[in-house]
mmCIF file of C-alpha atoms in Angstrom:
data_model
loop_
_atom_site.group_PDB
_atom_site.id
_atom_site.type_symbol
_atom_site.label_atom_id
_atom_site.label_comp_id
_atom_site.label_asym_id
_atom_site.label_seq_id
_atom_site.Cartn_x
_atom_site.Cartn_y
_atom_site.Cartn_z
ATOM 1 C CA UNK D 1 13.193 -5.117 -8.434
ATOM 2 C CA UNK D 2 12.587 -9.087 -7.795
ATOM 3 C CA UNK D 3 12.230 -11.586 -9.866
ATOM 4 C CA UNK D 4 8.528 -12.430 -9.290
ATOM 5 C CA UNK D 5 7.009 -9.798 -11.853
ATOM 6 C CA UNK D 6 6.148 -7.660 -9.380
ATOM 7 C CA UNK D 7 2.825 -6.108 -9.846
ATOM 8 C CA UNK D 8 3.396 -5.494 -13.970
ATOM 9 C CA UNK D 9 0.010 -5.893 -14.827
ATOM 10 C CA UNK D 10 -2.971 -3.486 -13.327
ATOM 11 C CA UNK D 11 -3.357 -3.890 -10.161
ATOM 12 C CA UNK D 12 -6.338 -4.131 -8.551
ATOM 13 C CA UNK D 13 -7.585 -1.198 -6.176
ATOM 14 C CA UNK D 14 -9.247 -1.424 -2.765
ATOM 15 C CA UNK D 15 -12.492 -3.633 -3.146
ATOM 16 C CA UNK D 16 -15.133 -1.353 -4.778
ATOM 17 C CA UNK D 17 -12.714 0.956 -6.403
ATOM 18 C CA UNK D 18 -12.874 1.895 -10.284
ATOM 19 C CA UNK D 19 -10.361 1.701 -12.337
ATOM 20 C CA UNK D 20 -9.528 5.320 -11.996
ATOM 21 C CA UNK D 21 -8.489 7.150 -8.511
ATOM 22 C CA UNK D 22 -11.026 9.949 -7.763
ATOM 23 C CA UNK D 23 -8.004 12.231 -9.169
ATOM 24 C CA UNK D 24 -8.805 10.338 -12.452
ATOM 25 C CA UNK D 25 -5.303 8.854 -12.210
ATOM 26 C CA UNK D 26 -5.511 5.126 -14.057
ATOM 27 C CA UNK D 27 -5.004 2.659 -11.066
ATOM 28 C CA UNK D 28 -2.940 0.587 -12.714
ATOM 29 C CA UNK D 29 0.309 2.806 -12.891
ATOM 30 C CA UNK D 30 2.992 2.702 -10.976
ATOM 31 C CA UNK D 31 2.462 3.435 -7.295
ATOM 32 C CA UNK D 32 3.411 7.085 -5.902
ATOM 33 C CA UNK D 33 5.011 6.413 -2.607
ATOM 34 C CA UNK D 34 4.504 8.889 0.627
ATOM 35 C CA UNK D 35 7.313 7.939 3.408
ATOM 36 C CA UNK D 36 5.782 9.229 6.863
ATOM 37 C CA UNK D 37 9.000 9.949 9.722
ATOM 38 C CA UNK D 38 12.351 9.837 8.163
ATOM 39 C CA UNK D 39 14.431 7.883 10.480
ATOM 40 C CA UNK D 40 16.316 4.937 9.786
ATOM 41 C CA UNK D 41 13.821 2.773 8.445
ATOM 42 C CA UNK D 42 12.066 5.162 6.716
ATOM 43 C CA UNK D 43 14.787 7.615 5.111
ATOM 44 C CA UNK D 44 16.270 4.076 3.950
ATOM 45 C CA UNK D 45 12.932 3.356 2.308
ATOM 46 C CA UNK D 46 12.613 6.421 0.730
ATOM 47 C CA UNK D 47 16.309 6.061 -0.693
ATOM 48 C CA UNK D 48 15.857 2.293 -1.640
ATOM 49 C CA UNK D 49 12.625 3.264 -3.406
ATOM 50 C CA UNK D 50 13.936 5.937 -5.152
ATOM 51 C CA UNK D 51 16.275 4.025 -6.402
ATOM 52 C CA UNK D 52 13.794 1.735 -7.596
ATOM 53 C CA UNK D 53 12.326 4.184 -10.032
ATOM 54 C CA UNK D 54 9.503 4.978 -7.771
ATOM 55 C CA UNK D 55 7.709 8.255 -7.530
ATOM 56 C CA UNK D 56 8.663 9.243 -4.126
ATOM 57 C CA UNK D 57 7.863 11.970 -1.508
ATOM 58 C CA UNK D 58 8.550 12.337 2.274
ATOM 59 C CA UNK D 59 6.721 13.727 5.172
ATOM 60 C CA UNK D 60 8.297 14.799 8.779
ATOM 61 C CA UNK D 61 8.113 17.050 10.987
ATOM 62 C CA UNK D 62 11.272 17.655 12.111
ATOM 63 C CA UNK D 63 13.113 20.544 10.070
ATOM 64 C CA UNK D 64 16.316 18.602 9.590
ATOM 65 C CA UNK D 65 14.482 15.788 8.484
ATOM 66 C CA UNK D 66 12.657 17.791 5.536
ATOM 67 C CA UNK D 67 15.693 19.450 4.766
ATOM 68 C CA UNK D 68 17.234 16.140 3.857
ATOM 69 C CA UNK D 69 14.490 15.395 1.626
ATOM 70 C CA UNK D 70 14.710 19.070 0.148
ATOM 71 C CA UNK D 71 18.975 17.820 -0.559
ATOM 72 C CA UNK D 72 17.827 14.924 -2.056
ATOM 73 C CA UNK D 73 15.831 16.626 -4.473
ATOM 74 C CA UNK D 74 12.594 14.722 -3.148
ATOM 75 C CA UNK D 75 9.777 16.757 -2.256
ATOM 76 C CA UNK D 76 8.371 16.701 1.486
ATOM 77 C CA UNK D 77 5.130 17.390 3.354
ATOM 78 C CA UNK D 78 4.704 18.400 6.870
ATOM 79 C CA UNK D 79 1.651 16.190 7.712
ATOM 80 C CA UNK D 80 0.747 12.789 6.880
ATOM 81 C CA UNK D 81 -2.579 14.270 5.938
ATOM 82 C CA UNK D 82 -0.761 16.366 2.934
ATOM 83 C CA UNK D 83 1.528 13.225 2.153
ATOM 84 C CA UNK D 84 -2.098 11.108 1.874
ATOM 85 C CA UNK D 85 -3.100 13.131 -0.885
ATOM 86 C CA UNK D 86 -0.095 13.096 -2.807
ATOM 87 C CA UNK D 87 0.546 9.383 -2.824
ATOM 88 C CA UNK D 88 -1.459 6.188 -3.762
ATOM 89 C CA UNK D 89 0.505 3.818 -0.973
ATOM 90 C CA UNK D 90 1.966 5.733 2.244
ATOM 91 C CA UNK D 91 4.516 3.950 4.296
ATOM 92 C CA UNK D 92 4.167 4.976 8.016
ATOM 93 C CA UNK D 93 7.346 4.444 9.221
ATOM 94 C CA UNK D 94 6.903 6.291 12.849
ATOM 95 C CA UNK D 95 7.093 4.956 16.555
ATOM 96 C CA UNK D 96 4.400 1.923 17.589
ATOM 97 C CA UNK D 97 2.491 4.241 20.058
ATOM 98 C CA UNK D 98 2.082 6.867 17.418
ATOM 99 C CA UNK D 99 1.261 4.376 14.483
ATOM 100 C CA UNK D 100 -2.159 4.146 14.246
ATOM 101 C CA UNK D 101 -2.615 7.643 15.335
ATOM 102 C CA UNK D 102 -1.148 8.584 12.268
ATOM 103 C CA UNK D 103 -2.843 5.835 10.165
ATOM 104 C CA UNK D 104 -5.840 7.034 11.018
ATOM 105 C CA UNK D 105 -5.545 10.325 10.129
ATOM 106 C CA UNK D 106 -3.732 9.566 6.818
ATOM 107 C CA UNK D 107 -6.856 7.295 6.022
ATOM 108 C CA UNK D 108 -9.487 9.932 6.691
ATOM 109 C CA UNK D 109 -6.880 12.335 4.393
ATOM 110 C CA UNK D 110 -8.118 10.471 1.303
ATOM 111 C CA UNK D 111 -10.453 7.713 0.440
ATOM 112 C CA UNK D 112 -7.908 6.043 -2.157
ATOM 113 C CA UNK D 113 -4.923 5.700 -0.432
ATOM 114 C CA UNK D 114 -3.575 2.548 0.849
ATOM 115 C CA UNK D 115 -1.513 2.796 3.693
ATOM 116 C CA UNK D 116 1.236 0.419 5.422
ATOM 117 C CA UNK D 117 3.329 0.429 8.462
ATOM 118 C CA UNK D 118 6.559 -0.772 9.856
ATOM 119 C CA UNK D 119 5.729 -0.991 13.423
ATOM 120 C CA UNK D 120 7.799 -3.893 15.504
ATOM 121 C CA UNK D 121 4.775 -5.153 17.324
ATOM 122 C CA UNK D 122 1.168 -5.547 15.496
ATOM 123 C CA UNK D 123 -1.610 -6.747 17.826
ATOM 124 C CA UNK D 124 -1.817 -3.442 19.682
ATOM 125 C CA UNK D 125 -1.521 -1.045 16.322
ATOM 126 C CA UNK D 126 -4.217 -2.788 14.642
ATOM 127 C CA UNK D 127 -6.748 -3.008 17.762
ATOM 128 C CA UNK D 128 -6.132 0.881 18.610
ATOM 129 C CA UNK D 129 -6.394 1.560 14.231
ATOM 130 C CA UNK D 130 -9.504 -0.228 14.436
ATOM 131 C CA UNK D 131 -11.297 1.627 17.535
ATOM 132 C CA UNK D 132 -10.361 5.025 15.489
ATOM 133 C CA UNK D 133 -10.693 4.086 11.847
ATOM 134 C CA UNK D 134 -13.206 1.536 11.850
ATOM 135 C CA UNK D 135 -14.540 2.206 8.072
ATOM 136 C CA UNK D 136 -11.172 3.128 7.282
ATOM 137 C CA UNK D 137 -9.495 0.178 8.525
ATOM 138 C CA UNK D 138 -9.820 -2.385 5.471
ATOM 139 C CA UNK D 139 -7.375 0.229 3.451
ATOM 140 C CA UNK D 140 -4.501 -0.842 5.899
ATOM 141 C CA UNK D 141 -1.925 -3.472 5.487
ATOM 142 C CA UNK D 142 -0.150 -3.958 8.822
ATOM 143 C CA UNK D 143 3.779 -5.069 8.224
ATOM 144 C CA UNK D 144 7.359 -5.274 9.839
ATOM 145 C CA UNK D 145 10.771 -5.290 7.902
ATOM 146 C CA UNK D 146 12.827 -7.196 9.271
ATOM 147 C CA UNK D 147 15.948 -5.110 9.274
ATOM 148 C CA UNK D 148 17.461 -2.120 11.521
ATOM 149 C CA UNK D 149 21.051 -1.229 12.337
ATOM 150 C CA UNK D 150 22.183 0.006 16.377
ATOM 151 C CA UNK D 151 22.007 4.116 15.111
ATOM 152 C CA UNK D 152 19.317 5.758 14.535
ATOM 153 C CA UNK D 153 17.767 9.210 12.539
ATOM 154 C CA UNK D 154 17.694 10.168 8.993
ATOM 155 C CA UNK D 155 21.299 10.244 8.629
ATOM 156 C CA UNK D 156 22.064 6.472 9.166
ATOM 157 C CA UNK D 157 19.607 6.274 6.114
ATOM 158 C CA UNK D 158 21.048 3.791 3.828
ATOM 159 C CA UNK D 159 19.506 2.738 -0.062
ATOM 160 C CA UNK D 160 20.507 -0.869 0.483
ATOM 161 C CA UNK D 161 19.261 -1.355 4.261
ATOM 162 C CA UNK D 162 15.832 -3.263 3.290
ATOM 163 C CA UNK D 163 16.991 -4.576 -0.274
ATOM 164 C CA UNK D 164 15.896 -7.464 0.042
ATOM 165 C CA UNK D 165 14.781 -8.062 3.797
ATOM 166 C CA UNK D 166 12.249 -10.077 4.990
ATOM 167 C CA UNK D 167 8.798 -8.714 5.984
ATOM 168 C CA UNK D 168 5.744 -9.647 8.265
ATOM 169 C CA UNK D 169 2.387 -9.178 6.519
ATOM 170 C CA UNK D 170 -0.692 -9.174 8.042
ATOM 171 C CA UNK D 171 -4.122 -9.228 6.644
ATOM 172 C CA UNK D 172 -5.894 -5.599 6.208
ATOM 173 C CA UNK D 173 -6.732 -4.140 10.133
ATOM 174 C CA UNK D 174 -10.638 -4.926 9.520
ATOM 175 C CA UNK D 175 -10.177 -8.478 9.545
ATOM 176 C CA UNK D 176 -7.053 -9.329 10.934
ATOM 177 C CA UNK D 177 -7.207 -13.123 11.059
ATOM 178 C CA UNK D 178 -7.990 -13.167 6.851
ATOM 179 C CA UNK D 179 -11.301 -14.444 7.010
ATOM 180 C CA UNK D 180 -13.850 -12.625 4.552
ATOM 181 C CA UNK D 181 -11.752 -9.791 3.716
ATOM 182 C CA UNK D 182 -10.324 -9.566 -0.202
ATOM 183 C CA UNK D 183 -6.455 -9.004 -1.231
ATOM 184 C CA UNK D 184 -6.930 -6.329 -2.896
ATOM 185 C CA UNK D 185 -4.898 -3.648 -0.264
ATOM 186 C CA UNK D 186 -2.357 -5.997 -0.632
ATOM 187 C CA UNK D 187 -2.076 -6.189 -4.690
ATOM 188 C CA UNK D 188 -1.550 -2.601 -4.434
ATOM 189 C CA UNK D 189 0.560 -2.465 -1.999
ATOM 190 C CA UNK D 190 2.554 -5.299 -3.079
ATOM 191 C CA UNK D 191 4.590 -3.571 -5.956
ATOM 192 C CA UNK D 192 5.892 -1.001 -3.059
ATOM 193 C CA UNK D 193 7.248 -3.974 -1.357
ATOM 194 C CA UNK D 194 8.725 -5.203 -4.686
ATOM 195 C CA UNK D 195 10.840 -2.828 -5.073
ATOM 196 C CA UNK D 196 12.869 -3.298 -2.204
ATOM 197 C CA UNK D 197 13.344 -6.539 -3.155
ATOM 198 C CA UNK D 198 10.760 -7.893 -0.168
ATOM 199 C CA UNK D 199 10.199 -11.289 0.902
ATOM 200 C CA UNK D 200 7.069 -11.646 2.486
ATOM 201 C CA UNK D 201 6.045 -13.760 5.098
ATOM 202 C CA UNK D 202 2.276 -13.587 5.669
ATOM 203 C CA UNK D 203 1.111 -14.255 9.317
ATOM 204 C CA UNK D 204 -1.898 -12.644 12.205
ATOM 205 C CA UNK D 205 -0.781 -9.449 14.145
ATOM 206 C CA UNK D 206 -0.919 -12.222 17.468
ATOM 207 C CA UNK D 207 1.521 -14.892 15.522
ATOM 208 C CA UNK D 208 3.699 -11.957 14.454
ATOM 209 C CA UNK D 209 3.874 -10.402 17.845
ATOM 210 C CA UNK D 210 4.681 -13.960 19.575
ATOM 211 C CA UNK D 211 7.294 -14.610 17.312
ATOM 212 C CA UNK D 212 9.323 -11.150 17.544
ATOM 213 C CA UNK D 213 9.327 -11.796 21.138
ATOM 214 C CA UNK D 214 11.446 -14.728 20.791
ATOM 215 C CA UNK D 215 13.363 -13.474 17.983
ATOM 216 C CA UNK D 216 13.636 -10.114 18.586
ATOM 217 C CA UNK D 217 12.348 -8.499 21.742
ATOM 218 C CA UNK D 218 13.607 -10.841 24.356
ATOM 219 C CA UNK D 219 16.892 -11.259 22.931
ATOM 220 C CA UNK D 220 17.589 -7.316 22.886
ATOM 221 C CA UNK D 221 16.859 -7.611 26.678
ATOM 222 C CA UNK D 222 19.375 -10.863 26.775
ATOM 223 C CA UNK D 223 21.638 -8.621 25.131
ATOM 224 C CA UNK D 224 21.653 -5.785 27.977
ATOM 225 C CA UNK D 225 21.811 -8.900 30.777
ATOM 226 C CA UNK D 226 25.211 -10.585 29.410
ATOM 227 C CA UNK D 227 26.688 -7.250 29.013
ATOM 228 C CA UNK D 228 25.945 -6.414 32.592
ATOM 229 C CA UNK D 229 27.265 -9.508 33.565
ATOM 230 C CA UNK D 230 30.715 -9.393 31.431
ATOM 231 C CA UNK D 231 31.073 -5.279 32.348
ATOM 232 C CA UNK D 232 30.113 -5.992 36.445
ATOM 233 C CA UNK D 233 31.440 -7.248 39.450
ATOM 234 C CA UNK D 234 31.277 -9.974 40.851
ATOM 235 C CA UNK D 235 31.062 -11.452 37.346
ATOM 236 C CA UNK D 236 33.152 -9.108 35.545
ATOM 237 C CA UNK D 237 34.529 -5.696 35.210
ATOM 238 C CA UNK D 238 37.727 -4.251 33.294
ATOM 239 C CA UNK D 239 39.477 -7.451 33.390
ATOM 240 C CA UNK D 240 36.590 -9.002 31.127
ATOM 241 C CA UNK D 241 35.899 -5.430 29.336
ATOM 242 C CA UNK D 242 39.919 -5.867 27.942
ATOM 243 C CA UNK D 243 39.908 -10.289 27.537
ATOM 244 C CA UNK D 244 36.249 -9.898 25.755
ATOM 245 C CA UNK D 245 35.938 -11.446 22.214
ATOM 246 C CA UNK D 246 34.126 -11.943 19.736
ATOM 247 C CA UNK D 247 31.543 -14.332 21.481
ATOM 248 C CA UNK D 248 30.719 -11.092 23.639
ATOM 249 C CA UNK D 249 30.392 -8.314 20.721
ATOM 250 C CA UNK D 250 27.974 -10.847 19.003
ATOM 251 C CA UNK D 251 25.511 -11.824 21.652
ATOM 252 C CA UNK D 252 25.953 -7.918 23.011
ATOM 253 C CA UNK D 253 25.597 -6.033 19.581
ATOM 254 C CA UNK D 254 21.894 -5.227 19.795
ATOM 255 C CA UNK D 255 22.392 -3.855 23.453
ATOM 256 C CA UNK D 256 23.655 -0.690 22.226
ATOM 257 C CA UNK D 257 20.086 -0.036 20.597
ATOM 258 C CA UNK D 258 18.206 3.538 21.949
ATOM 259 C CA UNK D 259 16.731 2.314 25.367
ATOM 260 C CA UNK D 260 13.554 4.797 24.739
ATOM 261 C CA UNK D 261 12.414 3.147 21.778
ATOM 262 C CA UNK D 262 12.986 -0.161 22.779
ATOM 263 C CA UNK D 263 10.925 0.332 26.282
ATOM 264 C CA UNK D 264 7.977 0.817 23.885
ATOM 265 C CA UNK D 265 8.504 -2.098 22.227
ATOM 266 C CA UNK D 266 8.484 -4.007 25.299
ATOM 267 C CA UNK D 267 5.621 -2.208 26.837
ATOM 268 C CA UNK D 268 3.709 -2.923 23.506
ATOM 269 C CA UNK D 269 4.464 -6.809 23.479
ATOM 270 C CA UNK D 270 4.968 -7.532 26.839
ATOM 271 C CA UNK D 271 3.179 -10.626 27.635
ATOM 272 C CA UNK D 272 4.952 -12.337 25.021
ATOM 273 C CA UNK D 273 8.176 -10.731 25.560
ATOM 274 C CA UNK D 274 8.345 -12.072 29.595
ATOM 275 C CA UNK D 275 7.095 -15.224 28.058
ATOM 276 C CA UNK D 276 10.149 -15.945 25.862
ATOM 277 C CA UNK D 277 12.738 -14.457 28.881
ATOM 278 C CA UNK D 278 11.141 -16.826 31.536
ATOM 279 C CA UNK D 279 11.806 -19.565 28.917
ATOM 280 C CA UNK D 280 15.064 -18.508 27.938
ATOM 281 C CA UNK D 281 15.904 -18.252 32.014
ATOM 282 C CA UNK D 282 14.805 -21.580 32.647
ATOM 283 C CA UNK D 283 16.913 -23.062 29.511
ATOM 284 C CA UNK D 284 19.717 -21.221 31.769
ATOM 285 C CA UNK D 285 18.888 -21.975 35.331
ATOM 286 C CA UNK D 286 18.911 -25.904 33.963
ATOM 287 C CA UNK D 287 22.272 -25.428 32.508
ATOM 288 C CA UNK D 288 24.032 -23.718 35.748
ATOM 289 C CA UNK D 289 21.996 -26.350 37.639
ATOM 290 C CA UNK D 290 23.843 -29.155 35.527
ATOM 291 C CA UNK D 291 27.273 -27.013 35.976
ATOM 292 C CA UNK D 292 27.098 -27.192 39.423
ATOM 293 C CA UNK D 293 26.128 -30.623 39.372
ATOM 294 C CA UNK D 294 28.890 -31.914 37.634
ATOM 295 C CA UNK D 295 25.922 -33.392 35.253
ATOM 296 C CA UNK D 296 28.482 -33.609 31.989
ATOM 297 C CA UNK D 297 25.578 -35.563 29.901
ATOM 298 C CA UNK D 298 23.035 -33.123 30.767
ATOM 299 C CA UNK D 299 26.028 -30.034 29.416
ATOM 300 C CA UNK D 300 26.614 -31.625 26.286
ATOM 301 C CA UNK D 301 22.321 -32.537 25.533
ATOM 302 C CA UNK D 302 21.429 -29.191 26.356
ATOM 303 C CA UNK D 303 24.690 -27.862 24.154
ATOM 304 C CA UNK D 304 23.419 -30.175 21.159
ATOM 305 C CA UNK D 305 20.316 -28.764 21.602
ATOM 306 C CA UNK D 306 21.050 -25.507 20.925
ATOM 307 C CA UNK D 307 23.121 -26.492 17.757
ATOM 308 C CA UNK D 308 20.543 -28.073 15.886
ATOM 309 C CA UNK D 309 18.299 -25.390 17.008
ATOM 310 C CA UNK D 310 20.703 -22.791 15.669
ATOM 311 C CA UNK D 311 20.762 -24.783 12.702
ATOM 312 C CA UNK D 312 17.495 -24.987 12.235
ATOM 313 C CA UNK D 313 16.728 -21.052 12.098
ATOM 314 C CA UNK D 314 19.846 -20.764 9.894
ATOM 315 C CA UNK D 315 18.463 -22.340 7.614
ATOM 316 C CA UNK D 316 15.033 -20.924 7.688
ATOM 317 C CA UNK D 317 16.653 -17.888 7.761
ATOM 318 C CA UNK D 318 19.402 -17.813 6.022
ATOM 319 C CA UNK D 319 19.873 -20.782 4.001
ATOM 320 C CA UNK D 320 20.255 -21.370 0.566
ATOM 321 C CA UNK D 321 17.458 -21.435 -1.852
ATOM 322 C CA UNK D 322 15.224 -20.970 -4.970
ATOM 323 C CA UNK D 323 11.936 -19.687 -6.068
ATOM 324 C CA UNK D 324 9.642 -21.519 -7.472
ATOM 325 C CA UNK D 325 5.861 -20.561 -9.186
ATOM 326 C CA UNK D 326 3.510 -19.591 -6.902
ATOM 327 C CA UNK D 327 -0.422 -19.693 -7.444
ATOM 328 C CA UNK D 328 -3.583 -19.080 -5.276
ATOM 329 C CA UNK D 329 -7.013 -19.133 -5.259
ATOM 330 C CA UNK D 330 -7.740 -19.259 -1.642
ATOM 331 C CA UNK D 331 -5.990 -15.711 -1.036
ATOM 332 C CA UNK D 332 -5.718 -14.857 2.655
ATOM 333 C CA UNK D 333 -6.275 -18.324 3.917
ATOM 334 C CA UNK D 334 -3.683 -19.652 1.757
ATOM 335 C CA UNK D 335 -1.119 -16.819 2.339
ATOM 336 C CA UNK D 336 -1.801 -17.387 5.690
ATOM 337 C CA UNK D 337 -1.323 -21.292 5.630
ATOM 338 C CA UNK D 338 2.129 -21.153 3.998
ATOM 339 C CA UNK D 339 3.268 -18.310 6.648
ATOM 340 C CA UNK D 340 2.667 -20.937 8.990
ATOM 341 C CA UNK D 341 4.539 -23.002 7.747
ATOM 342 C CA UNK D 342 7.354 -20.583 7.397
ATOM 343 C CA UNK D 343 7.080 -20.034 3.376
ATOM 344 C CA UNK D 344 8.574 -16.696 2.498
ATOM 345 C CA UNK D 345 6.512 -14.918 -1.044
ATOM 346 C CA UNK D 346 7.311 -12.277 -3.260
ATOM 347 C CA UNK D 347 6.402 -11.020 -6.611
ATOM 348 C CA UNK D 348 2.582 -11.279 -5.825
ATOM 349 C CA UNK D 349 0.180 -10.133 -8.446
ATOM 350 C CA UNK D 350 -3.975 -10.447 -9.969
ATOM 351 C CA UNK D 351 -3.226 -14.027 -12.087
ATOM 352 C CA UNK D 352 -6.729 -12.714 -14.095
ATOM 353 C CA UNK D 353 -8.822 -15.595 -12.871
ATOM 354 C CA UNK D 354 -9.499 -14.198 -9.439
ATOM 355 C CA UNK D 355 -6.654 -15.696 -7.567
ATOM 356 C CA UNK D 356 -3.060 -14.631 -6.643
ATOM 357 C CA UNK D 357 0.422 -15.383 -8.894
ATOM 358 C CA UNK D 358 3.520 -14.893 -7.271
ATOM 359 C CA UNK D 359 6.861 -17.175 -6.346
ATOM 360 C CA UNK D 360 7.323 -18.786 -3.039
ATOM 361 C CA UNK D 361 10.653 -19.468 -1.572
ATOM 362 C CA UNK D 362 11.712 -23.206 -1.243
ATOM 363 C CA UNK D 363 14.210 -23.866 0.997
ATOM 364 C CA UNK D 364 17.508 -26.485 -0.693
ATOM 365 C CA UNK D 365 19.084 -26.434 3.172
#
């Protein structure tokens, strides 16, 4: 669990709800967890909440996949209806063009459940979740781990794969730029997240989806172009396959990712994904320009450019750092204001005067 006393008091239920589910379960105990689709993000959830302590079930529909569940001892439903009723948060964890399909349904299933998703792009999940769920909608919390591995499927499941991981929160589907809407989806839903250790940064569906274009979605296409161009002729072929190192296998790892999935993705987001490739191309076209040139200053700028850049992110990123108290009173709008600012949260809880408690994560460089 993190450090940020993550959701010990009693959380809060969906605005309007008692105190007890209509099951007449308190609504301040720990969270039962539904996983819906058992791949690699969410067989790794279910196996990193599990190990958590948390009441956990699964739901698939692939035999295999159940039959995993069945090994591990952790009961599993066949449809995310079923898993709805069982649960108090479900975790859809299933393909972006089948997301809010399956949201939908799993909010109609019951009219306590909270439900969140994992889905790589946003925008498009909540817009379609609102058209079918409309009354439904305020019940879920759109989100994206940051984390994934090359394979794929329940068996690349792994308990430690989003310890700790970063992940994109978005305001409840209803009101997806936090204006009116209360954090109350997200106080219940935020003790799930604790226990995978989650860092949250809090952001719109539109600022999340422009931002895993550049981070995420263009570079997976980057990827697939330099390792044309290394594997290839006229550029390359098995000379370069055998004198590759380990610049190559770095800015080629993600390449080996399923093509199917990923062509979703980038059908989902793809304003914003040819947005960050026609920048990236004319960062390149200016650097081959200067190459051909003979334009040495113009090499080493556009070089230095790219290091503090790199620098930069790694520290955003990855850098060094410690938490510090965290208190609200402005809830979405302030959640929102420090994701802007790039202000990763965790540990977020009622403080019993109305507003948020939490920690937010300060960065020492």
């Amino acid at each position: 669990m993190s450090g940020g006393a993550p959701g010990d008091g009693a959380t809060p239920g969906v605005a309007g709800a008692s105190a007890r589910r209509a099951d007449g379960r308190p609504s301040g105990a720990a969270p039962r967890v539904g996983v819906v689709g058992l791949g690699l993000i969410g067989g790794s959830a279910l196996l990193g909440l599990r190990a958590a302590g948390l009441v956990v079930r699964g739901c698939d529909r692939d035999e295999a996949a159940r039959a995993w569940c069945d090994a591990l001892g952790v009961p599993c439903d066949r449809t995310p209806e079923d898993a709805a009723r069982a649960v108090d948060v479900l975790l859809v964890c299933v393909p972006p063009h089948a997301t809010a399909a399956v949201v939908a349904a799993a909010l109609a299933a019951d009219p306590d459940v909270a439900v969140v998703d994992v889905a790589s792009v946003k925008a498009p999940v909540v817009d379609e979740l609102r058209t079918r769920a409309p009354e439904d909608a305020g019940r879920f919390l759109p989100a994206h781990p940051l984390a994934g591995a090359e394979s794929s499927g329940h068996e690349a499941a792994r308990e430690d794969l989003l310890r700790g991981a970063t992940w994109a929160v978005c305001p409840p589907a209803d009101d997806p730029d936090g204006a009116v809407d209360t954090t109350a989806v997200l106080l219940r839903v935020s003790p799930v997240l604790d226990a995978l250790d989650a860092r949250l940064l809090v952001c719109t569906p539109d600022e999340h989806d422009r931002a895993l274009a550049a981070t995420s979605h263009a570079p997976h296409v980057v990827a697939g172009a330099v390792a044309e161009v290394a594997g290839d002729a006229p550029t390359g072929g098995p000379v370069a396959a055998v004198l590759s190192g380990g610049a190559l296998r770095d800015v080629t790892r993600v390449a080996a990712a399923p093509a199917g999935l990923w062509a979703e993705i980038l059908r989902a987001n793809a304003d914003r994904t040819a947005d960050a490739l026609e920048a990236t191309a004319d960062r390149l076209r200016a650097a081959a320009e200067a190459l051909r040139a003979g334009d040495h200053d113009a090499v080493v700028a556009g070089w230095e450019r790219g290091v503090a850049a790199h620098d930069r992110l790694a520290t955003a990123r990855w850098g060094t750092a410690t938490w510090e108290p965290l208190t609200l009173d402005d809830g979405w709008e302030g959640l929102l204001g420090l994701g802007a600012a790039g202000v990763v949260v965790r540990g977020l809880r009622a403080d019993g005067r109305g507003g948020i408690a939490g920690e937010r994560w300060a960065a020492a460089g």
